[in-house]
């Protein structure tokens, strides 16, 4: 996110969030989970999983959620 303005960073976070929510609607194992990508005050994104916040996908404690997030974000990036 270096080199892009605040508005652009928020737009990217919102686009990833929309794609993530679309992906989360498909597998039933995430039906009762709260998983979100939000813009962070430091300029990147914040990952929220079941009430806990993380500065990066790599910090997410649940391995399955971490892998799902990584795959979803990689798929979103490939479509850009």
Tab-separated table of C-alpha atoms in Angstrom:
chain	number	residue	atom	x	y	z
A	1	UNK	CA	0.000	0.000	0.000
A	2	UNK	CA	3.012	2.300	-0.049
A	3	UNK	CA	2.688	5.104	-2.535
A	4	UNK	CA	-1.104	5.253	-2.681
A	5	UNK	CA	-3.353	7.730	-0.923
A	6	UNK	CA	-5.689	7.125	1.987
A	7	UNK	CA	-8.777	7.051	-0.225
A	8	UNK	CA	-7.183	4.476	-2.535
A	9	UNK	CA	-6.124	2.290	0.423
A	10	UNK	CA	-9.663	2.362	1.786
A	11	UNK	CA	-11.031	1.485	-1.644
A	12	UNK	CA	-8.661	-1.485	-1.925
A	13	UNK	CA	-9.603	-2.703	1.561
A	14	UNK	CA	-13.309	-2.325	0.694
A	15	UNK	CA	-12.863	-4.232	-2.572
A	16	UNK	CA	-11.036	-7.071	-0.815
A	17	UNK	CA	-13.727	-7.114	1.908
A	18	UNK	CA	-16.519	-7.375	-0.687
A	19	UNK	CA	-14.736	-10.220	-2.479
A	20	UNK	CA	-13.998	-11.966	0.832
A	21	UNK	CA	-17.650	-11.796	1.918
A	22	UNK	CA	-18.657	-13.273	-1.454
A	23	UNK	CA	-16.178	-16.132	-0.932
A	24	UNK	CA	-17.323	-16.668	2.680
A	25	UNK	CA	-20.904	-17.260	1.527
A	26	UNK	CA	-19.829	-20.446	-0.238
A	27	UNK	CA	-18.179	-22.799	2.320
A	28	UNK	CA	-20.504	-23.770	5.187
A	29	UNK	CA	-17.640	-24.063	7.699
A	30	UNK	CA	-17.481	-20.259	7.938
A	31	UNK	CA	-21.232	-19.654	8.403
A	32	UNK	CA	-20.941	-18.636	12.063
A	33	UNK	CA	-17.602	-16.861	11.807
A	34	UNK	CA	-16.908	-13.142	11.696
A	35	UNK	CA	-14.069	-12.602	9.204
A	36	UNK	CA	-13.354	-9.168	7.734
A	37	UNK	CA	-10.682	-7.093	6.016
A	38	UNK	CA	-10.740	-3.440	7.091
A	39	UNK	CA	-8.570	-0.421	6.343
A	40	UNK	CA	-5.997	0.146	9.092
A	41	UNK	CA	-4.942	3.485	10.510
A	42	UNK	CA	-1.299	2.729	9.609
A	43	UNK	CA	-2.184	2.565	5.923
A	44	UNK	CA	-2.485	-1.155	5.331
A	45	UNK	CA	-5.306	-3.468	6.225
A	46	UNK	CA	-6.518	-4.966	9.470
A	47	UNK	CA	-7.825	-8.515	9.594
A	48	UNK	CA	-10.707	-9.105	12.044
A	49	UNK	CA	-11.511	-12.703	12.953
A	50	UNK	CA	-14.157	-13.478	15.545
A	51	UNK	CA	-13.521	-10.288	17.506
A	52	UNK	CA	-9.713	-10.380	17.330
A	53	UNK	CA	-7.711	-7.997	15.146
A	54	UNK	CA	-4.511	-8.831	13.292
A	55	UNK	CA	-2.105	-6.616	11.342
A	56	UNK	CA	-1.536	-9.264	8.695
A	57	UNK	CA	-2.991	-12.515	7.421
A	58	UNK	CA	0.107	-14.317	8.702
A	59	UNK	CA	-0.815	-13.388	12.280
A	60	UNK	CA	-4.256	-15.059	12.135
A	61	UNK	CA	-4.152	-17.886	14.671
A	62	UNK	CA	-6.695	-20.219	13.015
A	63	UNK	CA	-4.756	-22.043	10.286
A	64	UNK	CA	-7.854	-22.774	8.201
A	65	UNK	CA	-8.986	-19.138	8.270
A	66	UNK	CA	-5.447	-17.956	7.535
A	67	UNK	CA	-5.239	-20.237	4.480
A	68	UNK	CA	-8.713	-19.183	3.320
A	69	UNK	CA	-7.800	-15.491	3.646
A	70	UNK	CA	-4.505	-15.968	1.804
A	71	UNK	CA	-6.183	-17.830	-1.042
A	72	UNK	CA	-9.034	-15.312	-1.269
A	73	UNK	CA	-6.693	-12.319	-1.344
A	74	UNK	CA	-4.448	-14.003	-3.940
A	75	UNK	CA	-7.515	-14.717	-6.089
A	76	UNK	CA	-8.680	-11.102	-5.733
A	77	UNK	CA	-5.207	-9.836	-6.740
A	78	UNK	CA	-5.120	-12.139	-9.775
A	79	UNK	CA	-8.414	-10.654	-10.984
A	80	UNK	CA	-7.092	-7.086	-10.857
